[in-house]
Short mmCIF file of C-alpha atoms and ligand atoms in Angstrom, two decimals:
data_model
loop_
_atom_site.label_atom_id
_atom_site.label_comp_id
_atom_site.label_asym_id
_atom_site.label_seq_id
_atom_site.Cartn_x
_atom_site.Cartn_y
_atom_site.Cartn_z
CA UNK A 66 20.92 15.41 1.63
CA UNK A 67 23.33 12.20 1.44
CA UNK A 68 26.14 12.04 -0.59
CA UNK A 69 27.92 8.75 -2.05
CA UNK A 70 30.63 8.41 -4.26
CA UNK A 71 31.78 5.69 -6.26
CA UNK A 72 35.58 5.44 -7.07
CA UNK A 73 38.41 4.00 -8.80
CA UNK A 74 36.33 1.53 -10.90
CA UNK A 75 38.35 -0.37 -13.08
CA UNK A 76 35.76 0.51 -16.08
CA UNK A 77 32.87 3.03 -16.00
CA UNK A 78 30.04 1.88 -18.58
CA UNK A 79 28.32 4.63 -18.92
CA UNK A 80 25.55 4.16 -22.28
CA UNK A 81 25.50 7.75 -22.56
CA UNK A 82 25.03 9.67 -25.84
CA UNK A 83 28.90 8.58 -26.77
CA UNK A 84 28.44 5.14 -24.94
CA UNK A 85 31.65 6.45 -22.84
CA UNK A 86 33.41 3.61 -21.03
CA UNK A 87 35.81 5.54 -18.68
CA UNK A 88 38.58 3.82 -17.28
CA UNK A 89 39.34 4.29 -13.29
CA UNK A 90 35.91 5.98 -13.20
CA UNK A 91 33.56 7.31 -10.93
CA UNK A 92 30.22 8.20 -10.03
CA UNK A 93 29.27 10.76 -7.70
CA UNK A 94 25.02 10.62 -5.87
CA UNK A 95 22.79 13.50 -4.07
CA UNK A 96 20.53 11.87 -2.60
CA UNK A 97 18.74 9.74 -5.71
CA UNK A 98 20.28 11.56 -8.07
CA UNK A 99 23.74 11.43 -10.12
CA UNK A 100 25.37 14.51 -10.14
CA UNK A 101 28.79 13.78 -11.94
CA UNK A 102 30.36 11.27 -13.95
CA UNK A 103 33.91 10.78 -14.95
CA UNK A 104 37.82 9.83 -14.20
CA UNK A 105 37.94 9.82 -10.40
CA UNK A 106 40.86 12.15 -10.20
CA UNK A 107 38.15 14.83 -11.82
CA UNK A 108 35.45 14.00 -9.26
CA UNK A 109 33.98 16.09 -5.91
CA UNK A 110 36.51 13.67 -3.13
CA UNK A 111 34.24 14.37 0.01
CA UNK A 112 31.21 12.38 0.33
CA UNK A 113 28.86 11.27 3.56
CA UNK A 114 29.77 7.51 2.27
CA UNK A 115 32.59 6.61 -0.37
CA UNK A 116 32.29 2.79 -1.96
CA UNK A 117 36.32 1.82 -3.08
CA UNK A 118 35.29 0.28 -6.88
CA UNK A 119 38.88 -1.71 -7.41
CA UNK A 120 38.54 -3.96 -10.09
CA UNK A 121 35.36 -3.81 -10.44
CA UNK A 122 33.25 -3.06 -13.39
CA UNK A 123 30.67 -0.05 -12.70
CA UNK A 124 27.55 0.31 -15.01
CA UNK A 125 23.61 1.53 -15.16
CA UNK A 126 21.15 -1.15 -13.17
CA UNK A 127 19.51 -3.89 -15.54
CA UNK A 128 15.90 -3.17 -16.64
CA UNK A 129 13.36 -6.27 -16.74
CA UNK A 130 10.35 -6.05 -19.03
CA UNK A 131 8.91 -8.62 -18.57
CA UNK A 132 7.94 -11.61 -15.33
CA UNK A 133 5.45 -13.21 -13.80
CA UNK A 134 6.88 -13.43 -10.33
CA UNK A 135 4.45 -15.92 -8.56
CA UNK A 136 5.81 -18.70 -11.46
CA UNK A 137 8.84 -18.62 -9.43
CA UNK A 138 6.16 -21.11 -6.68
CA UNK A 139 6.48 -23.45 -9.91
CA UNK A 140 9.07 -23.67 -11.46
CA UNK A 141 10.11 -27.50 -13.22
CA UNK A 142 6.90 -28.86 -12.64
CA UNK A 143 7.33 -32.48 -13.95
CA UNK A 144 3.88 -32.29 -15.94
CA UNK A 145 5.02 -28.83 -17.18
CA UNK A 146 8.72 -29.17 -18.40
CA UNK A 147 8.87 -30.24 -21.83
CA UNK A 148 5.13 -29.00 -23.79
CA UNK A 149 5.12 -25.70 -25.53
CA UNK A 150 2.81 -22.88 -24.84
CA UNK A 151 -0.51 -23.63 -24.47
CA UNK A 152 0.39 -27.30 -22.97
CA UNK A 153 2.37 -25.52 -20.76
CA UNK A 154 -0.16 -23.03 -19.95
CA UNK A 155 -2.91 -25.91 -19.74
CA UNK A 156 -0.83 -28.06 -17.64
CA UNK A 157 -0.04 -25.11 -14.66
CA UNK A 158 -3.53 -23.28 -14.66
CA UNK A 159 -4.93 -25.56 -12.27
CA UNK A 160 -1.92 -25.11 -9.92
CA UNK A 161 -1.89 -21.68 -10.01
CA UNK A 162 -5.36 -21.76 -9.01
CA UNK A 163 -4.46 -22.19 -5.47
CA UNK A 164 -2.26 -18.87 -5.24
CA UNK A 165 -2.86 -16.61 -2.16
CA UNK A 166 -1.92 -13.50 -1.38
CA UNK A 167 1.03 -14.94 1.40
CA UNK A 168 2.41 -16.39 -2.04
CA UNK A 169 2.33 -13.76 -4.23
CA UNK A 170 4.11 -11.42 -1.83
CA UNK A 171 6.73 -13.95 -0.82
CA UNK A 172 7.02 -14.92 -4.75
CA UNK A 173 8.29 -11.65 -5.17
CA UNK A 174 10.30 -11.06 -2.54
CA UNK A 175 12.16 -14.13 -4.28
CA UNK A 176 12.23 -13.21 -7.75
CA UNK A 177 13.05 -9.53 -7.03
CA UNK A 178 15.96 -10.63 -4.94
CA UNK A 179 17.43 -12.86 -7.60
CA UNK A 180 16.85 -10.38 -10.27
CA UNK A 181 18.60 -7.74 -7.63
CA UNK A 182 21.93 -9.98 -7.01
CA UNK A 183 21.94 -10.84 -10.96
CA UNK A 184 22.48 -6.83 -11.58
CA UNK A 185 18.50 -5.94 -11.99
CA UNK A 186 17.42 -2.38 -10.47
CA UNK A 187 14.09 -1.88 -12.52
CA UNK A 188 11.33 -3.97 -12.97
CA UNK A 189 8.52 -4.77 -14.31
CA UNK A 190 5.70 -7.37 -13.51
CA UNK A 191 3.00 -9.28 -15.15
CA UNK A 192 0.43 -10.68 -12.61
CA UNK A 193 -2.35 -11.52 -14.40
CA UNK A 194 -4.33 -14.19 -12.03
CA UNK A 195 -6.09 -13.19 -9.06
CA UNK A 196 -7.73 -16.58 -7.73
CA UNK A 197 -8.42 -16.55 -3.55
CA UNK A 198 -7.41 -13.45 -1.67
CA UNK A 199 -4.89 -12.15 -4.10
CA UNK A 200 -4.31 -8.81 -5.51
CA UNK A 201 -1.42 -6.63 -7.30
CA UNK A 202 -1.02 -4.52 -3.91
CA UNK A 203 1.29 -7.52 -2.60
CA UNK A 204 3.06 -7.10 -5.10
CA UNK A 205 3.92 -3.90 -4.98
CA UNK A 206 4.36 -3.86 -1.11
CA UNK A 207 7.15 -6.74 -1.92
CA UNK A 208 8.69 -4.39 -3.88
CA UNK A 209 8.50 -1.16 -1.65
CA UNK A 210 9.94 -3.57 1.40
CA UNK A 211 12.98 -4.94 -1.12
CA UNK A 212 13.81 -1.49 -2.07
CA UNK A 213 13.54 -2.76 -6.38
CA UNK A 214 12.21 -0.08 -8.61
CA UNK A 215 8.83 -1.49 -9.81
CA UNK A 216 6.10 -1.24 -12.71
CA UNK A 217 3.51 -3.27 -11.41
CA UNK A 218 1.01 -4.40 -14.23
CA UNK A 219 -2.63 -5.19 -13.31
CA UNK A 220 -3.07 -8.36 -15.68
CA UNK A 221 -5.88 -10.03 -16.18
CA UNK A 222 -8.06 -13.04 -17.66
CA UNK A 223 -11.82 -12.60 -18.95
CA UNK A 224 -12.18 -15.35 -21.39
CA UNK A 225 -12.60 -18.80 -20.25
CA UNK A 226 -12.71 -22.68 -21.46
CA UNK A 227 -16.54 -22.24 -21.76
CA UNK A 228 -16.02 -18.81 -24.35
CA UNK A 229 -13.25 -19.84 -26.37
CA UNK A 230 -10.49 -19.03 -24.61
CA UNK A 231 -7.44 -21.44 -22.95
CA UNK A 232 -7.51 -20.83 -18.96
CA UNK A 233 -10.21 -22.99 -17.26
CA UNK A 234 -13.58 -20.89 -16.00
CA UNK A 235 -12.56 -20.49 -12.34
CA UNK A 236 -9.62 -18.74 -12.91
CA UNK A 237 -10.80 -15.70 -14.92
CA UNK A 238 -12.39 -12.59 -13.89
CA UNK A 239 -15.68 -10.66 -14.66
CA UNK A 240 -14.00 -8.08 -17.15
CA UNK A 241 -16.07 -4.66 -15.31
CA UNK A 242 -14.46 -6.28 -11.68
CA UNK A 243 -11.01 -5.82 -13.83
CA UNK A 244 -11.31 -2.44 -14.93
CA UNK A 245 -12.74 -1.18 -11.84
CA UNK A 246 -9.77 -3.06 -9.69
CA UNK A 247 -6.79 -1.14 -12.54
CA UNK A 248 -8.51 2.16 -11.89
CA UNK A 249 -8.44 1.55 -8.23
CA UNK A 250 -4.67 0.68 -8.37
CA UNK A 251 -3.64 3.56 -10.76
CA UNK A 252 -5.17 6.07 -8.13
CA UNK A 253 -3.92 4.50 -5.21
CA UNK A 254 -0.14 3.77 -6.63
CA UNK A 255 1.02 4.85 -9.60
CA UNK A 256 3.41 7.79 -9.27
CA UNK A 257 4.12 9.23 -12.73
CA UNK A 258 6.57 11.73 -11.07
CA UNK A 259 10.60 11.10 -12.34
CA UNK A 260 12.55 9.04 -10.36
CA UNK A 261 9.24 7.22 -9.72
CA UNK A 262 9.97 4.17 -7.22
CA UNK A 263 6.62 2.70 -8.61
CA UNK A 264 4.06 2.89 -11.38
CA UNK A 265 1.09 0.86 -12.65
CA UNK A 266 0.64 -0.92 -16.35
CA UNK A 267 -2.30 -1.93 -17.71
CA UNK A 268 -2.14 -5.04 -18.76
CA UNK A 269 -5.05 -7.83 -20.03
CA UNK A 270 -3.02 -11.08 -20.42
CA UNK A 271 -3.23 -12.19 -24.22
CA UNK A 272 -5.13 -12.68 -27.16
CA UNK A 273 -6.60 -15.83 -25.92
CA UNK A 274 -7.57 -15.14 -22.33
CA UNK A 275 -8.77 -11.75 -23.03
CA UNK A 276 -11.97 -10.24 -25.38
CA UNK A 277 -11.13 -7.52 -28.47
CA UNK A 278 -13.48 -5.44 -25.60
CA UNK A 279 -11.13 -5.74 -22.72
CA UNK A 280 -8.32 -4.59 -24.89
CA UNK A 281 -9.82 -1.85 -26.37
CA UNK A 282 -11.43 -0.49 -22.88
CA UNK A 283 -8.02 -0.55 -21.23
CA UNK A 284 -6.25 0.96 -23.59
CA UNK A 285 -9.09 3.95 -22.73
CA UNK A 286 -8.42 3.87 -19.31
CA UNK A 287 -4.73 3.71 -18.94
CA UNK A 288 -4.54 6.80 -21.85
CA UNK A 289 -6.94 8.53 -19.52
CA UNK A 290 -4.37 8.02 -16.55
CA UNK A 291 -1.22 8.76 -18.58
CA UNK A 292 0.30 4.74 -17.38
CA UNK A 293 2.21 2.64 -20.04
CA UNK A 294 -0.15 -1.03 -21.42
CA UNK A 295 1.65 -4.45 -21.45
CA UNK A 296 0.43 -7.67 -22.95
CA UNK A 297 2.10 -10.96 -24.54
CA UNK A 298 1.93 -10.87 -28.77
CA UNK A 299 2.70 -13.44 -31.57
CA UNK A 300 4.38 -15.97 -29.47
CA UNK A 301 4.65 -18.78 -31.34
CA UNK A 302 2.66 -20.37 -33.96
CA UNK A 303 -0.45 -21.57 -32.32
CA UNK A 304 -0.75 -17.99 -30.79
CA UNK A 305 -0.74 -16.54 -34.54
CA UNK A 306 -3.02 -19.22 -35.43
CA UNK A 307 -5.40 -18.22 -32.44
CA UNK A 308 -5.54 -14.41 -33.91
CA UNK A 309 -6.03 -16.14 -37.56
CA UNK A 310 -8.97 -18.34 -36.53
CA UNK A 311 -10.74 -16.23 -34.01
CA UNK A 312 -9.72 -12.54 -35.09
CA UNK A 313 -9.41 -12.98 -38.83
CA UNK A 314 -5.83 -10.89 -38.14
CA UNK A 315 -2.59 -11.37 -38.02
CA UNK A 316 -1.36 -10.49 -34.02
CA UNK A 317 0.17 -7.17 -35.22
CA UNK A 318 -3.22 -6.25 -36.77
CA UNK A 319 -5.31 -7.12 -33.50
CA UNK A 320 -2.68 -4.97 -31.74
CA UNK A 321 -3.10 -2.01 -33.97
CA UNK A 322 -7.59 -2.73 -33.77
CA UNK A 323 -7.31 -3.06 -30.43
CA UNK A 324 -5.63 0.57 -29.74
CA UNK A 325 -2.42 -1.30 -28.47
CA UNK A 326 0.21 0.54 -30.61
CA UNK A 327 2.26 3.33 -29.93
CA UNK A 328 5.28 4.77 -27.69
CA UNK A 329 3.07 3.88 -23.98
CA UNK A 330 2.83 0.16 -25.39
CA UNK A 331 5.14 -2.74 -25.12
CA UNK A 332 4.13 -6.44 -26.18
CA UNK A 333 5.91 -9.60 -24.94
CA UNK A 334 7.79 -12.07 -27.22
CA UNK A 335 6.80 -11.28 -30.86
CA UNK A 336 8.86 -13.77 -31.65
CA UNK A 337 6.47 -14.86 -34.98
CA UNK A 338 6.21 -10.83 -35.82
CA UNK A 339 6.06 -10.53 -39.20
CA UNK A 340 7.48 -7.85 -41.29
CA UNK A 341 4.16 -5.56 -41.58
CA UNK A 342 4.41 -5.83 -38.08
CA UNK A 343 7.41 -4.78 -37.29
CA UNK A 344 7.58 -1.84 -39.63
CA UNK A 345 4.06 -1.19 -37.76
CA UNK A 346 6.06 -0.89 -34.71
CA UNK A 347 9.08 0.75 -35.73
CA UNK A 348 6.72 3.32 -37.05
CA UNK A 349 4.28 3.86 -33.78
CA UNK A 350 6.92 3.15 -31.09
CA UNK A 351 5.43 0.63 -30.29
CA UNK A 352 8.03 -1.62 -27.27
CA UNK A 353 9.24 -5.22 -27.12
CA UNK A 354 10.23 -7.54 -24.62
CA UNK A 355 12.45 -10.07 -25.45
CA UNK A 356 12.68 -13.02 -23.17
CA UNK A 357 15.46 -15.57 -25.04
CA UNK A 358 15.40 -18.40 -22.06
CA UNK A 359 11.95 -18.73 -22.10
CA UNK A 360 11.33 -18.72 -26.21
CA UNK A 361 14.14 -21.35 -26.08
CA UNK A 362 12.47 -23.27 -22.79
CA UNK A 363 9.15 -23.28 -24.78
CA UNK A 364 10.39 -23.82 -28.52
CA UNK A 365 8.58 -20.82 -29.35
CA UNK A 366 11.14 -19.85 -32.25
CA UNK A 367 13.63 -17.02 -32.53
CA UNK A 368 12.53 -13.43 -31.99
CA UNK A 369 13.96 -11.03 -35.01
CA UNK A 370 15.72 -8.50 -32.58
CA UNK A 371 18.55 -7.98 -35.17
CA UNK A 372 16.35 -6.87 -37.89
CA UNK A 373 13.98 -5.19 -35.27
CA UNK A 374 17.00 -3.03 -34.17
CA UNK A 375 17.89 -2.56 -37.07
CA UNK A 376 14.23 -1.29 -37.89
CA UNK A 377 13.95 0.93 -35.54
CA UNK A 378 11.65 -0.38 -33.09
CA UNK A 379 12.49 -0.23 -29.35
CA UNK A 380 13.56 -3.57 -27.77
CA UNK A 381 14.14 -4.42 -24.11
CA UNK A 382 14.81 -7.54 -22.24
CA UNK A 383 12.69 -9.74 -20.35
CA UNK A 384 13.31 -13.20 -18.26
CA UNK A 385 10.02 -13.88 -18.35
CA UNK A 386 8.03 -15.87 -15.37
CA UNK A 387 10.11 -18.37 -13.98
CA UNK A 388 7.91 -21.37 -14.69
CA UNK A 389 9.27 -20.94 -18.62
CA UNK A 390 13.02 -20.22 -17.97
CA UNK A 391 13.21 -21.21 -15.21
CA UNK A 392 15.94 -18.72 -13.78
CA UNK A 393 15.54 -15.10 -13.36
CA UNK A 394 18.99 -14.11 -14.13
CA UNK A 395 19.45 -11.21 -15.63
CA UNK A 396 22.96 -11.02 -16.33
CA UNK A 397 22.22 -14.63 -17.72
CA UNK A 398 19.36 -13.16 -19.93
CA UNK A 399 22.04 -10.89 -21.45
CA UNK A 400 24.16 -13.69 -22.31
CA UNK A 401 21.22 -15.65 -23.85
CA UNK A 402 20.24 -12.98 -26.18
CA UNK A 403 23.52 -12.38 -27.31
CA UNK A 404 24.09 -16.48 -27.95
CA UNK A 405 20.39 -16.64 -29.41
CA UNK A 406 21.00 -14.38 -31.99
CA UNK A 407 23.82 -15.69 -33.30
CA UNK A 408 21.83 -19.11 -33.88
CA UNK A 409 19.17 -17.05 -35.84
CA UNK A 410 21.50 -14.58 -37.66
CA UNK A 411 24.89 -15.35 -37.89
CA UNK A 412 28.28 -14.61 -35.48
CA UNK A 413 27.48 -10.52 -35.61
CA UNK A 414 24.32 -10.57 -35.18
CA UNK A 415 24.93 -8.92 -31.76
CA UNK A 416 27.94 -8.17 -29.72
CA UNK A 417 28.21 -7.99 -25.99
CA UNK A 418 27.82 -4.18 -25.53
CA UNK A 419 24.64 -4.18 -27.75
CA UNK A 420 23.04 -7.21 -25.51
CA UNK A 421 24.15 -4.74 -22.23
CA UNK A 422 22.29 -1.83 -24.77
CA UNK A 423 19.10 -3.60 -24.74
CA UNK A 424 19.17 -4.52 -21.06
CA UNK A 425 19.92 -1.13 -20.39
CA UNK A 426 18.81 1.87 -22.52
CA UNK A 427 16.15 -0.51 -24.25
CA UNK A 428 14.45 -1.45 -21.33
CA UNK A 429 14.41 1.80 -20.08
CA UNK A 430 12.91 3.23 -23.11
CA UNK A 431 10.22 0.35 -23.15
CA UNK A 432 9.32 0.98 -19.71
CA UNK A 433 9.04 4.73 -21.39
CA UNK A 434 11.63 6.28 -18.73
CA UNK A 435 13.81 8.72 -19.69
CA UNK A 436 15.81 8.90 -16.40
CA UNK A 437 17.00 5.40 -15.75
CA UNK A 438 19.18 3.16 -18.43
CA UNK A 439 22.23 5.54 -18.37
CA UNK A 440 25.12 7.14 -16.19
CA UNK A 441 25.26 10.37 -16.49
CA UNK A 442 23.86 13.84 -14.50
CA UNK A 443 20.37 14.27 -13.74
CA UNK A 444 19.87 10.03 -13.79
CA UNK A 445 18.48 7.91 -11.14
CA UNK A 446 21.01 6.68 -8.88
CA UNK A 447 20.64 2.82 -10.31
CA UNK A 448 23.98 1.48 -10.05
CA UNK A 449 25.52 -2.26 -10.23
CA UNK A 450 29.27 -2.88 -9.33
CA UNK A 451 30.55 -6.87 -10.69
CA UNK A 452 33.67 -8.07 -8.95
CA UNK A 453 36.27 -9.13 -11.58
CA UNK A 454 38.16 -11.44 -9.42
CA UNK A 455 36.18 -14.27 -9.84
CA UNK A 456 37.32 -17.99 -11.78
CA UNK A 457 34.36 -17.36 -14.27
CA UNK A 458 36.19 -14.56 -15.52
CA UNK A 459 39.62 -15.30 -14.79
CA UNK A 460 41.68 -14.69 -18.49
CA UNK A 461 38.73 -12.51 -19.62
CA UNK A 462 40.34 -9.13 -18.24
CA UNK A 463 41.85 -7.79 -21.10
CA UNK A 464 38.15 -6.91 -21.66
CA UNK A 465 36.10 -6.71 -18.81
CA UNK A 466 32.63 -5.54 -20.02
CA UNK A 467 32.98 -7.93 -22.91
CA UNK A 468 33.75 -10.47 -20.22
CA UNK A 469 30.28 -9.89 -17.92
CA UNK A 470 28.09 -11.32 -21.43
CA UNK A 471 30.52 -13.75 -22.65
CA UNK A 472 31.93 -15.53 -19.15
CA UNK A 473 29.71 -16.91 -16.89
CA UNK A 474 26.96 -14.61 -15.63
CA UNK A 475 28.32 -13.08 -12.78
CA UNK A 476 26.27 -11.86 -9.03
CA UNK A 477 26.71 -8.28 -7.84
CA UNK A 478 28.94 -6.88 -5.47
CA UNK A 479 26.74 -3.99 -4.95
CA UNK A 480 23.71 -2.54 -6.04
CA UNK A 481 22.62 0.73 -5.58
CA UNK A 482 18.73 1.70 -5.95
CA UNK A 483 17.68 5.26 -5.95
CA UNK A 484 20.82 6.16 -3.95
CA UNK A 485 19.98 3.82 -1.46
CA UNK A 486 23.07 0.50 -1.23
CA UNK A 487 20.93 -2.61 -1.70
CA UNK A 488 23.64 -5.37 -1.63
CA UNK A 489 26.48 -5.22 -0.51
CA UNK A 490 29.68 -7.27 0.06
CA UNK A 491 27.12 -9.46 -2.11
CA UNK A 492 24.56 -9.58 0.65
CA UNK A 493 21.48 -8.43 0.11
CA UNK A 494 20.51 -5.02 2.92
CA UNK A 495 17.05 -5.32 2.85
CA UNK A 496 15.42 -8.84 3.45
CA UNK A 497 16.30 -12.03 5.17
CA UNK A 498 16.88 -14.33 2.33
CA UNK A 499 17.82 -17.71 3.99
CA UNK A 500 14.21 -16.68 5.61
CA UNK A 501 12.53 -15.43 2.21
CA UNK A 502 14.10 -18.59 0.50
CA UNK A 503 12.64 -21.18 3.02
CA UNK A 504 8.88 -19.67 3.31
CA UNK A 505 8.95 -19.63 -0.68
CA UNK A 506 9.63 -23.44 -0.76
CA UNK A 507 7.34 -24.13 1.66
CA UNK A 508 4.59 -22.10 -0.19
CA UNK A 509 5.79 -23.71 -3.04
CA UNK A 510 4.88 -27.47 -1.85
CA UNK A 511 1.74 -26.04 -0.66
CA UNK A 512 0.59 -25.00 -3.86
CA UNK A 513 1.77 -28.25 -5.76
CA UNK A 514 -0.19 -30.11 -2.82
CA UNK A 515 -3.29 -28.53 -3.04
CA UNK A 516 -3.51 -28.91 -6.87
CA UNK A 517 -2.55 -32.46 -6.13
CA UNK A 518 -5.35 -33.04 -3.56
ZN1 LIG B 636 4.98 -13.87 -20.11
#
């Protein structure tokens, strides 16, 4: 059994049940686990590794609903930088076409260790294309070798060009191939255990890449397997008037048809929710991710979160893939939804510690985890430390956790992941990332290449 403690932090956030912030505070790890929490002075001093927290601010990981990691192969495509959705989505189809499984590994490797240095411990992922030799075990044995807690959803397409749909024929799948691949990962993978390193979502990708069918026979299979569902909802207008046209319903009441409501669910977005629909979710449990950068990058509108919140319903936060945002910041993302608010609903409309709530204790309760989000005993050891020393928050120290939202999003000193140290000194433990970095590019021009030739 291995024992760490963290000391002398200039401010302990903790978001427990009193949303303590302790000052000189300190955390104290068996193994995975926290054990104790409080003013360093009151803390077990032995430990088989001590970390010295000095002006630093201490707090839970950051939890990610929602990415598509292999977009981080394209981001700023000229042809895709200034169309909303479905341009968007038309215009990068035929690029990501020519993913492999070398890409979607590597993708990963990138996007987890940005979301990693930006204060990220949990997340989630949304691959739903599987052209070539590519499949979600990649994925997840990116995530395994980086050391990131992981919910890796199976995604998928079903409806082409030729039925309706938006993604061009050769990139969809045969929808029995799909649920027979999900079942395959949820055996092989997903550990429903607590403290679970990884677990599977199911997750067909929208309302217009998917049938009502698909839907409703995943949402069978994962509540046969116990695993959480994940899809994109009501993203902007032409999504609503997708579900209007070709539904005869309004997104929330294809969600509710479909099966997809309920405390294992969480949709994407929702940014054109309507009020039906989000009393609907309030009243099910049904999750959100909110992805600000991308809604912005895409003009999608304004998600509600304010009201939402104020509703009731549970709300996490996303960055989305990285060809809509096109960074994968998630200190940043805090920032944004804090800022984005404000446009929509006025100067309170959230405060720093709420936009640190959401990224914290909201994503956590998305991802339907009880023992990540928090600091406290009987937690997962998911642990960020932010250096206070820096010129983007120099002035700003009169109120440091204030200061990681409103300043310019800050990097990690260290990360702890399930008790193990992650980065540290800044430097990512676990991969090469000069080496990840350059094999990503070149993948990148690959795939930009071959939808070129
Ligand atoms: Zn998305």
């Amino acid at each position: 059994m291995k024992t760490l403690l963290i000391k002398n932090a200039r401010v302990l956030v903790t978001m427990d049940d009193q949303r303590r912030e302790i000052k000189d505070g300190a955390v104290y790890i068996r193994d995975n686990v926290i054990e104790q929490v409080g003013a360093s002075a009151d803390l077990q001093q032995h430990a088989d590794e001590i970390i010295d927290a000095s002006g630093h601010v201490v707090m839970p990981g950051l939890v990610n609903t929602h990415h598509h990691m292999y977009q981080s192969l394209t981001r700023v495509i000229p042809a895709a930088q200034n169309g909303e959705l479905f341009n968007w989505l038309t215009n990068l189809y035929p690029i990501w076409a020519g993913l492999t499984a070398e890409m979607v590994h590597v993708s990963t490797l990138t996007a987890m260790a940005e979301l990693i240095l930006s204060g990220c411990t949990t997340s989630s992922d949304h691959l739903y294309i599987y052209p070539n030799d590519c499949r979600l075990d990649d994925s997840i044995e990116a995530a395994h070798k980086i050391g990131m807690r992981f919910h890796a959803s199976r995604g998928a397409m079903s409806v082409g060009q030729s039925k309706g749909g938006l993604p061009p024929d050769r990139v969809v799948e045969e929808e029995g191939a799909i649920l027979k691949d999900t079942q395959r990962l949820i055996e092989t993978y997903h550990d429903a255990s607590r403290h679970a390193m990884q677990r599977v979502v199911v997750a067909p990708c929208s309302p217009f890449s998917v049938s009502q069918d698909l839907m409703k026979e995943s949402a069978r299979l994962a509540r046969a397997y116990g695993v959480s569902m994940h899809t994109h909802l009501a993203e902007n207008v032409n999504d609503i008037a997708y579900s209007r046209e070709k539904f005869n319903m309004t997104p929330a009441e294809y969600a509710e048809d479909c099966g997809w409501v309920g405390p294992d669910v969480w949709h994407a977005h929702c940014v054109q929710l309507d009020d039906d629909g989000i009393y609907l979710f309030a009243r099910t449990g049904t999750g959100i991710a909110h992805c600000p950068c991308s809604n912005m990058r895409l003009a999608s509108g304004i998600a509600p979160i304010r009201k939402m919140l104020d509703r009731g319903v549970s709300v996490g936060l996303g960055v989305d893939g990285s060809a809509s945002n096109d960074a994968g910041h998630m200190m940043g993302e805090v920032r944004q939804a804090m800022l984005l608010q404000r446009v929509g609903f006025g100067p309170d409309a959230m405060t720093a510690r709420q936009a640190l709530e959401v990224a914290t204790l909201g994503g956590a309760k998305v991802l339907n985890r009880d023992d990540i989000g928090a600091l406290k005993p009987g937690m997962s050891a998911d642990i960020v430390m932010f250096k206070l020393d820096g010129i983007g928050m120099a002035g700003a120290l009169h109120d440091p956790v204030a200061a990681l939202v409103f300043c310019t999003p800050p990097n990690v000193s260290y990360s702890i992941i399930n008790g193990k140290v992650v980065v540290r000194d800044g430097q990512l433990c676990t991969v090469d990332l000069p080496v990840v970095i350059e094999r990503h590019n070149a993948l990148a021009s690959q795939l930009a290449m071959g939808a070129a030739g």
